[in-house]
Amino acid sequence: QVQLVESGGGLVQPGGSLSLSCAASGSIVSINVMAWYRQAPGKERDLVAISKSGITTNYADSVKGRFSISRDKNTVYLQMNSLKPEDTGVYYCNLRITTIFGGTRDYWGQGTQVTVSS
């Protein structure tokens, strides 16, 4: 019914920037909540940024002022600036979507690797 495809990860030097995207397709009526999570090696998956109905947006303290979540139609973005080695991890988008069939649930992207290293 709904598919999410992530892109934009890669290797970047400290201080650099990357932009991740998460394209949603399928029987979508609305995207109610959009979020990005990060899972560092050997650690749990943590929330990085979340935006609810485009009204409230929150960021993890570690990324405030450096990361920005946004959306254009059914594609959600995470702009990451001033990257640090501790930003390394697999980034997952998570969207709460209402479909034409009337259901609302969370969908996950496949994950994209971000490595910050010199």
mmCIF file of N, CA and C in Angstrom:
data_model
loop_
_atom_site.group_PDB
_atom_site.id
_atom_site.type_symbol
_atom_site.label_atom_id
_atom_site.label_comp_id
_atom_site.label_asym_id
_atom_site.label_seq_id
_atom_site.Cartn_x
_atom_site.Cartn_y
_atom_site.Cartn_z
ATOM 1 N N GLN A 1 0.822 -1.203 0.000
ATOM 2 C CA GLN A 1 0.000 0.000 0.000
ATOM 3 C C GLN A 1 0.856 1.253 0.000
ATOM 4 N N VAL A 2 1.875 1.269 0.861
ATOM 5 C CA VAL A 2 2.767 2.417 0.984
ATOM 6 C C VAL A 2 4.210 1.929 0.953
ATOM 7 N N GLN A 3 5.036 2.642 0.206
ATOM 8 C CA GLN A 3 6.457 2.337 0.163
ATOM 9 C C GLN A 3 7.253 3.589 0.487
ATOM 10 N N LEU A 4 8.322 3.420 1.263
ATOM 11 C CA LEU A 4 9.238 4.501 1.581
ATOM 12 C C LEU A 4 10.608 4.145 1.030
ATOM 13 N N VAL A 5 11.222 5.080 0.326
ATOM 14 C CA VAL A 5 12.559 4.862 -0.220
ATOM 15 C C VAL A 5 13.455 5.998 0.237
ATOM 16 N N GLU A 6 14.500 5.639 0.958
ATOM 17 C CA GLU A 6 15.449 6.615 1.452
ATOM 18 C C GLU A 6 16.645 6.737 0.520
ATOM 19 N N SER A 7 17.253 7.916 0.521
ATOM 20 C CA SER A 7 18.482 8.132 -0.228
ATOM 21 C C SER A 7 19.248 9.287 0.387
ATOM 22 N N GLY A 8 20.505 9.418 -0.015
ATOM 23 C CA GLY A 8 21.285 10.586 0.377
ATOM 24 C C GLY A 8 22.395 10.328 1.372
ATOM 25 N N GLY A 9 22.496 9.124 1.880
ATOM 26 C CA GLY A 9 23.565 8.848 2.831
ATOM 27 C C GLY A 9 24.912 8.778 2.139
ATOM 28 N N GLY A 10 25.970 8.641 2.957
ATOM 29 C CA GLY A 10 27.296 8.526 2.391
ATOM 30 C C GLY A 10 28.367 8.863 3.398
ATOM 31 N N LEU A 11 29.560 9.042 2.883
ATOM 32 C CA LEU A 11 30.722 9.395 3.702
ATOM 33 C C LEU A 11 30.992 10.886 3.569
ATOM 34 N N VAL A 12 31.160 11.547 4.698
ATOM 35 C CA VAL A 12 31.415 12.980 4.680
ATOM 36 C C VAL A 12 32.425 13.311 5.763
ATOM 37 N N GLN A 13 33.194 14.334 5.534
ATOM 38 C CA GLN A 13 34.180 14.757 6.528
ATOM 39 C C GLN A 13 33.507 15.552 7.642
ATOM 40 N N PRO A 14 34.101 15.571 8.817
ATOM 41 C CA PRO A 14 33.554 16.407 9.895
ATOM 42 C C PRO A 14 33.426 17.857 9.437
ATOM 43 N N GLY A 15 32.295 18.461 9.806
ATOM 44 C CA GLY A 15 32.018 19.819 9.379
ATOM 45 C C GLY A 15 31.236 19.910 8.086
ATOM 46 N N GLY A 16 31.108 18.787 7.403
ATOM 47 C CA GLY A 16 30.401 18.764 6.131
ATOM 48 C C GLY A 16 28.898 18.659 6.293
ATOM 49 N N SER A 17 28.223 18.550 5.155
ATOM 50 C CA SER A 17 26.762 18.499 5.127
ATOM 51 C C SER A 17 26.277 17.347 4.264
ATOM 52 N N LEU A 18 25.103 16.858 4.615
ATOM 53 C CA LEU A 18 24.403 15.853 3.819
ATOM 54 C C LEU A 18 22.920 16.141 3.897
ATOM 55 N N SER A 19 22.218 15.757 2.838
ATOM 56 C CA SER A 19 20.773 15.867 2.852
ATOM 57 C C SER A 19 20.185 14.500 2.567
ATOM 58 N N LEU A 20 19.395 14.005 3.496
ATOM 59 C CA LEU A 20 18.712 12.729 3.323
ATOM 60 C C LEU A 20 17.291 12.980 2.826
ATOM 61 N N SER A 21 16.799 12.060 2.038
ATOM 62 C CA SER A 21 15.418 12.156 1.582
ATOM 63 C C SER A 21 14.699 10.834 1.797
ATOM 64 N N CYS A 22 13.407 10.934 1.959
ATOM 65 C CA CYS A 22 12.549 9.773 2.183
ATOM 66 C C CYS A 22 11.302 9.991 1.332
ATOM 67 N N ALA A 23 11.219 9.268 0.227
ATOM 68 C CA ALA A 23 10.104 9.432 -0.700
ATOM 69 C C ALA A 23 9.045 8.385 -0.426
ATOM 70 N N ALA A 24 7.852 8.859 -0.145
ATOM 71 C CA ALA A 24 6.731 7.965 0.124
ATOM 72 C C ALA A 24 5.836 7.888 -1.104
ATOM 73 N N SER A 25 5.389 6.677 -1.397
ATOM 74 C CA SER A 25 4.493 6.490 -2.534
ATOM 75 C C SER A 25 3.447 5.448 -2.180
ATOM 76 N N GLY A 26 2.351 5.466 -2.946
ATOM 77 C CA GLY A 26 1.285 4.510 -2.691
ATOM 78 C C GLY A 26 -0.027 5.191 -2.434
ATOM 79 N N SER A 27 -0.864 4.531 -1.679
ATOM 80 C CA SER A 27 -2.238 4.989 -1.446
ATOM 81 C C SER A 27 -2.320 5.967 -0.278
ATOM 82 N N ILE A 28 -1.635 7.089 -0.424
ATOM 83 C CA ILE A 28 -1.472 8.041 0.675
ATOM 84 C C ILE A 28 -2.548 9.119 0.633
ATOM 85 N N VAL A 29 -3.195 9.325 1.759
ATOM 86 C CA VAL A 29 -4.116 10.450 1.915
ATOM 87 C C VAL A 29 -3.406 11.599 2.618
ATOM 88 N N SER A 30 -2.713 11.270 3.695
ATOM 89 C CA SER A 30 -2.016 12.316 4.440
ATOM 90 C C SER A 30 -0.837 11.730 5.197
ATOM 91 N N ILE A 31 0.166 12.574 5.390
ATOM 92 C CA ILE A 31 1.306 12.242 6.255
ATOM 93 C C ILE A 31 1.139 13.067 7.511
ATOM 94 N N ASN A 32 0.871 12.420 8.620
ATOM 95 C CA ASN A 32 0.497 13.129 9.830
ATOM 96 C C ASN A 32 1.690 13.458 10.726
ATOM 97 N N VAL A 33 2.635 12.559 10.740
ATOM 98 C CA VAL A 33 3.845 12.741 11.532
ATOM 99 C C VAL A 33 5.014 12.278 10.692
ATOM 100 N N MET A 34 6.090 13.044 10.709
ATOM 101 C CA MET A 34 7.307 12.639 10.012
ATOM 102 C C MET A 34 8.461 12.721 11.003
ATOM 103 N N ALA A 35 9.324 11.733 10.919
ATOM 104 C CA ALA A 35 10.425 11.673 11.875
ATOM 105 C C ALA A 35 11.635 10.996 11.256
ATOM 106 N N TRP A 36 12.771 11.315 11.805
ATOM 107 C CA TRP A 36 14.022 10.648 11.454
ATOM 108 C C TRP A 36 14.633 10.077 12.729
ATOM 109 N N TYR A 37 15.125 8.850 12.626
ATOM 110 C CA TYR A 37 15.805 8.172 13.711
ATOM 111 C C TYR A 37 17.219 7.827 13.272
ATOM 112 N N ARG A 38 18.064 7.608 14.246
ATOM 113 C CA ARG A 38 19.443 7.237 13.982
ATOM 114 C C ARG A 38 19.828 6.068 14.874
ATOM 115 N N GLN A 39 20.531 5.118 14.281
ATOM 116 C CA GLN A 39 21.038 3.988 15.050
ATOM 117 C C GLN A 39 22.535 3.891 14.858
ATOM 118 N N ALA A 40 23.272 4.240 15.899
ATOM 119 C CA ALA A 40 24.724 4.143 15.860
ATOM 120 C C ALA A 40 25.136 2.694 16.112
ATOM 121 N N PRO A 41 26.334 2.323 15.692
ATOM 122 C CA PRO A 41 26.787 0.939 15.877
ATOM 123 C C PRO A 41 26.717 0.521 17.339
ATOM 124 N N GLY A 42 26.068 -0.595 17.583
ATOM 125 C CA GLY A 42 25.980 -1.138 18.937
ATOM 126 C C GLY A 42 25.028 -0.417 19.858
ATOM 127 N N LYS A 43 24.238 0.508 19.309
ATOM 128 C CA LYS A 43 23.327 1.284 20.146
ATOM 129 C C LYS A 43 21.896 1.152 19.659
ATOM 130 N N GLU A 44 20.982 1.650 20.494
ATOM 131 C CA GLU A 44 19.582 1.600 20.119
ATOM 132 C C GLU A 44 19.253 2.692 19.100
ATOM 133 N N ARG A 45 18.114 2.535 18.469
ATOM 134 C CA ARG A 45 17.636 3.526 17.519
ATOM 135 C C ARG A 45 17.057 4.712 18.298
ATOM 136 N N ASP A 46 17.576 5.899 18.031
ATOM 137 C CA ASP A 46 17.174 7.087 18.762
ATOM 138 C C ASP A 46 16.508 8.094 17.840
ATOM 139 N N LEU A 47 15.578 8.849 18.404
ATOM 140 C CA LEU A 47 14.897 9.898 17.654
ATOM 141 C C LEU A 47 15.838 11.072 17.426
ATOM 142 N N VAL A 48 15.877 11.542 16.189
ATOM 143 C CA VAL A 48 16.706 12.693 15.834
ATOM 144 C C VAL A 48 15.850 13.943 15.637
ATOM 145 N N ALA A 49 14.752 13.785 14.898
ATOM 146 C CA ALA A 49 13.883 14.920 14.611
ATOM 147 C C ALA A 49 12.475 14.415 14.354
ATOM 148 N N ILE A 50 11.489 15.213 14.771
ATOM 149 C CA ILE A 50 10.102 14.829 14.564
ATOM 150 C C ILE A 50 9.263 16.071 14.320
ATOM 151 N N SER A 51 8.339 15.963 13.369
ATOM 152 C CA SER A 51 7.435 17.057 13.076
ATOM 153 C C SER A 51 6.011 16.510 12.992
ATOM 154 N N LYS A 52 5.105 17.101 13.754
ATOM 155 C CA LYS A 52 3.740 16.613 13.821
ATOM 156 C C LYS A 52 2.810 17.573 13.083
ATOM 157 N N SER A 53 2.267 17.089 11.975
ATOM 158 C CA SER A 53 1.325 17.865 11.160
ATOM 159 C C SER A 53 1.903 19.211 10.745
ATOM 160 N N GLY A 54 3.221 19.299 10.703
ATOM 161 C CA GLY A 54 3.869 20.530 10.317
ATOM 162 C C GLY A 54 3.703 21.653 11.307
ATOM 163 N N ILE A 55 3.180 21.325 12.489
ATOM 164 C CA ILE A 55 2.911 22.365 13.474
ATOM 165 C C ILE A 55 3.995 22.421 14.533
ATOM 166 N N THR A 56 4.316 21.275 15.089
ATOM 167 C CA THR A 56 5.364 21.235 16.116
ATOM 168 C C THR A 56 6.530 20.415 15.606
ATOM 169 N N THR A 57 7.711 20.898 15.855
ATOM 170 C CA THR A 57 8.929 20.218 15.435
ATOM 171 C C THR A 57 9.886 20.166 16.616
ATOM 172 N N ASN A 58 10.476 19.006 16.821
ATOM 173 C CA ASN A 58 11.423 18.843 17.905
ATOM 174 C C ASN A 58 12.660 18.103 17.421
ATOM 175 N N TYR A 59 13.781 18.446 18.022
ATOM 176 C CA TYR A 59 15.053 17.838 17.663
ATOM 177 C C TYR A 59 15.740 17.307 18.917
ATOM 178 N N ALA A 60 16.523 16.259 18.709
ATOM 179 C CA ALA A 60 17.377 15.791 19.801
ATOM 180 C C ALA A 60 18.359 16.905 20.155
ATOM 181 N N ASP A 61 18.692 17.020 21.416
ATOM 182 C CA ASP A 61 19.596 18.082 21.847
ATOM 183 C C ASP A 61 20.911 18.061 21.081
ATOM 184 N N SER A 62 21.358 16.864 20.744
ATOM 185 C CA SER A 62 22.658 16.725 20.093
ATOM 186 C C SER A 62 22.693 17.280 18.673
ATOM 187 N N VAL A 63 21.515 17.507 18.067
ATOM 188 C CA VAL A 63 21.491 17.978 16.678
ATOM 189 C C VAL A 63 20.842 19.345 16.522
ATOM 190 N N LYS A 64 20.346 19.919 17.601
ATOM 191 C CA LYS A 64 19.684 21.224 17.521
ATOM 192 C C LYS A 64 20.612 22.266 16.919
ATOM 193 N N GLY A 65 20.061 23.028 15.984
ATOM 194 C CA GLY A 65 20.853 24.071 15.335
ATOM 195 C C GLY A 65 21.675 23.571 14.170
ATOM 196 N N ARG A 66 21.751 22.251 13.998
ATOM 197 C CA ARG A 66 22.541 21.685 12.904
ATOM 198 C C ARG A 66 21.687 20.915 11.902
ATOM 199 N N PHE A 67 20.634 20.266 12.373
ATOM 200 C CA PHE A 67 19.771 19.460 11.516
ATOM 201 C C PHE A 67 18.432 20.162 11.328
ATOM 202 N N SER A 68 17.818 19.885 10.176
ATOM 203 C CA SER A 68 16.511 20.471 9.895
ATOM 204 C C SER A 68 15.655 19.467 9.135
ATOM 205 N N ILE A 69 14.434 19.261 9.620
ATOM 206 C CA ILE A 69 13.501 18.351 8.957
ATOM 207 C C ILE A 69 12.510 19.168 8.154
ATOM 208 N N SER A 70 12.196 18.692 6.949
ATOM 209 C CA SER A 70 11.261 19.419 6.100
ATOM 210 C C SER A 70 10.540 18.436 5.196
ATOM 211 N N ARG A 71 9.591 18.980 4.439
ATOM 212 C CA ARG A 71 8.788 18.114 3.585
ATOM 213 C C ARG A 71 8.356 18.874 2.339
ATOM 214 N N ASP A 72 8.328 18.155 1.225
ATOM 215 C CA ASP A 72 7.794 18.676 -0.023
ATOM 216 C C ASP A 72 6.901 17.592 -0.591
ATOM 217 N N LYS A 73 5.617 17.810 -0.512
ATOM 218 C CA LYS A 73 4.618 16.822 -0.927
ATOM 219 C C LYS A 73 4.848 15.526 -0.143
ATOM 220 N N ASN A 74 5.145 14.436 -0.816
ATOM 221 C CA ASN A 74 5.307 13.161 -0.123
ATOM 222 C C ASN A 74 6.769 12.766 0.071
ATOM 223 N N THR A 75 7.662 13.742 0.012
ATOM 224 C CA THR A 75 9.066 13.486 0.290
ATOM 225 C C THR A 75 9.489 14.274 1.519
ATOM 226 N N VAL A 76 10.114 13.578 2.437
ATOM 227 C CA VAL A 76 10.574 14.181 3.683
ATOM 228 C C VAL A 76 12.096 14.253 3.641
ATOM 229 N N TYR A 77 12.638 15.344 4.123
ATOM 230 C CA TYR A 77 14.073 15.577 4.060
ATOM 231 C C TYR A 77 14.658 15.766 5.468
ATOM 232 N N LEU A 78 15.936 15.454 5.572
ATOM 233 C CA LEU A 78 16.695 15.794 6.764
ATOM 234 C C LEU A 78 17.987 16.452 6.286
ATOM 235 N N GLN A 79 18.076 17.748 6.478
ATOM 236 C CA GLN A 79 19.292 18.475 6.138
ATOM 237 C C GLN A 79 20.212 18.449 7.341
ATOM 238 N N MET A 80 21.420 17.977 7.130
ATOM 239 C CA MET A 80 22.371 17.833 8.221
ATOM 240 C C MET A 80 23.604 18.672 7.918
ATOM 241 N N ASN A 81 23.868 19.628 8.777
ATOM 242 C CA ASN A 81 25.026 20.511 8.621
ATOM 243 C C ASN A 81 25.980 20.349 9.790
ATOM 244 N N SER A 82 27.177 20.829 9.608
ATOM 245 C CA SER A 82 28.200 20.781 10.664
ATOM 246 C C SER A 82 28.289 19.387 11.273
ATOM 247 N N LEU A 83 28.382 18.402 10.428
ATOM 248 C CA LEU A 83 28.356 17.015 10.884
ATOM 249 C C LEU A 83 29.559 16.679 11.737
ATOM 250 N N LYS A 84 29.318 15.810 12.723
ATOM 251 C CA LYS A 84 30.343 15.364 13.656
ATOM 252 C C LYS A 84 30.478 13.853 13.571
ATOM 253 N N PRO A 85 31.618 13.317 13.959
ATOM 254 C CA PRO A 85 31.773 11.854 13.933
ATOM 255 C C PRO A 85 30.683 11.124 14.717
ATOM 256 N N GLU A 86 30.190 11.725 15.772
ATOM 257 C CA GLU A 86 29.151 11.072 16.555
ATOM 258 C C GLU A 86 27.784 11.064 15.855
ATOM 259 N N ASP A 87 27.679 11.715 14.727
ATOM 260 C CA ASP A 87 26.453 11.639 13.925
ATOM 261 C C ASP A 87 26.422 10.375 13.057
ATOM 262 N N THR A 88 27.495 9.633 13.073
ATOM 263 C CA THR A 88 27.575 8.412 12.280
ATOM 264 C C THR A 88 26.525 7.404 12.712
ATOM 265 N N GLY A 89 25.899 6.770 11.722
ATOM 266 C CA GLY A 89 24.908 5.749 12.019
ATOM 267 C C GLY A 89 24.027 5.500 10.821
ATOM 268 N N VAL A 90 23.090 4.610 11.003
ATOM 269 C CA VAL A 90 22.078 4.359 9.977
ATOM 270 C C VAL A 90 20.863 5.222 10.313
ATOM 271 N N TYR A 91 20.427 5.979 9.332
ATOM 272 C CA TYR A 91 19.308 6.895 9.523
ATOM 273 C C TYR A 91 18.048 6.297 8.885
ATOM 274 N N TYR A 92 16.968 6.323 9.659
ATOM 275 C CA TYR A 92 15.698 5.771 9.217
ATOM 276 C C TYR A 92 14.626 6.853 9.247
ATOM 277 N N CYS A 93 13.831 6.937 8.200
ATOM 278 C CA CYS A 93 12.662 7.804 8.268
ATOM 279 C C CYS A 93 11.480 6.974 8.773
ATOM 280 N N ASN A 94 10.615 7.662 9.467
ATOM 281 C CA ASN A 94 9.405 7.040 10.009
ATOM 282 C C ASN A 94 8.252 7.994 9.760
ATOM 283 N N LEU A 95 7.266 7.556 9.023
ATOM 284 C CA LEU A 95 6.125 8.410 8.687
ATOM 285 C C LEU A 95 4.825 7.769 9.162
ATOM 286 N N ARG A 96 4.001 8.569 9.781
ATOM 287 C CA ARG A 96 2.662 8.108 10.169
ATOM 288 C C ARG A 96 1.711 8.555 9.070
ATOM 289 N N ILE A 97 1.166 7.575 8.366
ATOM 290 C CA ILE A 97 0.435 7.830 7.132
ATOM 291 C C ILE A 97 -0.980 7.292 7.222
ATOM 292 N N THR A 98 -1.910 8.103 6.725
ATOM 293 C CA THR A 98 -3.282 7.651 6.539
ATOM 294 C C THR A 98 -3.454 7.297 5.070
ATOM 295 N N THR A 99 -3.985 6.115 4.802
ATOM 296 C CA THR A 99 -4.145 5.666 3.430
ATOM 297 C C THR A 99 -5.589 5.822 2.976
ATOM 298 N N ILE A 100 -5.796 5.599 1.676
ATOM 299 C CA ILE A 100 -7.147 5.715 1.125
ATOM 300 C C ILE A 100 -8.065 4.645 1.661
ATOM 301 N N PHE A 101 -7.500 3.634 2.294
ATOM 302 C CA PHE A 101 -8.308 2.562 2.859
ATOM 303 C C PHE A 101 -8.772 2.894 4.270
ATOM 304 N N GLY A 102 -8.371 4.069 4.747
ATOM 305 C CA GLY A 102 -8.877 4.540 6.025
ATOM 306 C C GLY A 102 -7.995 4.242 7.211
ATOM 307 N N GLY A 103 -6.944 3.471 7.024
ATOM 308 C CA GLY A 103 -6.084 3.138 8.148
ATOM 309 C C GLY A 103 -4.946 4.129 8.324
ATOM 310 N N THR A 104 -4.456 4.224 9.547
ATOM 311 C CA THR A 104 -3.304 5.062 9.879
ATOM 312 C C THR A 104 -2.292 4.223 10.637
ATOM 313 N N ARG A 105 -1.060 4.229 10.155
ATOM 314 C CA ARG A 105 -0.011 3.475 10.833
ATOM 315 C C ARG A 105 1.333 4.060 10.498
ATOM 316 N N ASP A 106 2.337 3.603 11.224
ATOM 317 C CA ASP A 106 3.703 4.047 10.995
ATOM 318 C C ASP A 106 4.387 3.176 9.948
ATOM 319 N N TYR A 107 5.140 3.824 9.087
ATOM 320 C CA TYR A 107 5.924 3.135 8.070
ATOM 321 C C TYR A 107 7.395 3.532 8.240
ATOM 322 N N TRP A 108 8.287 2.568 7.974
ATOM 323 C CA TRP A 108 9.717 2.800 8.106
ATOM 324 C C TRP A 108 10.409 2.717 6.752
ATOM 325 N N GLY A 109 11.397 3.601 6.573
ATOM 326 C CA GLY A 109 12.267 3.469 5.429
ATOM 327 C C GLY A 109 13.273 2.349 5.653
ATOM 328 N N GLN A 110 14.044 2.054 4.606
ATOM 329 C CA GLN A 110 14.972 0.927 4.679
ATOM 330 C C GLN A 110 16.272 1.278 5.396
ATOM 331 N N GLY A 111 16.483 2.571 5.642
ATOM 332 C CA GLY A 111 17.703 2.997 6.309
ATOM 333 C C GLY A 111 18.775 3.400 5.317
ATOM 334 N N THR A 112 19.542 4.421 5.669
ATOM 335 C CA THR A 112 20.654 4.864 4.842
ATOM 336 C C THR A 112 21.841 5.184 5.750
ATOM 337 N N GLN A 113 23.012 4.717 5.366
ATOM 338 C CA GLN A 113 24.200 4.858 6.197
ATOM 339 C C GLN A 113 24.811 6.241 6.038
ATOM 340 N N VAL A 114 25.100 6.864 7.155
ATOM 341 C CA VAL A 114 25.832 8.127 7.192
ATOM 342 C C VAL A 114 27.104 7.899 8.004
ATOM 343 N N THR A 115 28.226 8.181 7.400
ATOM 344 C CA THR A 115 29.511 8.039 8.082
ATOM 345 C C THR A 115 30.237 9.374 8.048
ATOM 346 N N VAL A 116 30.564 9.867 9.223
ATOM 347 C CA VAL A 116 31.287 11.129 9.332
ATOM 348 C C VAL A 116 32.702 10.815 9.823
ATOM 349 N N SER A 117 33.647 10.993 8.941
ATOM 350 C CA SER A 117 35.020 10.615 9.272
ATOM 351 C C SER A 117 35.994 11.360 8.379
ATOM 352 N N SER A 118 37.163 11.631 8.918
ATOM 353 C CA SER A 118 38.209 12.267 8.120
ATOM 354 C C SER A 118 39.129 11.201 7.522
#
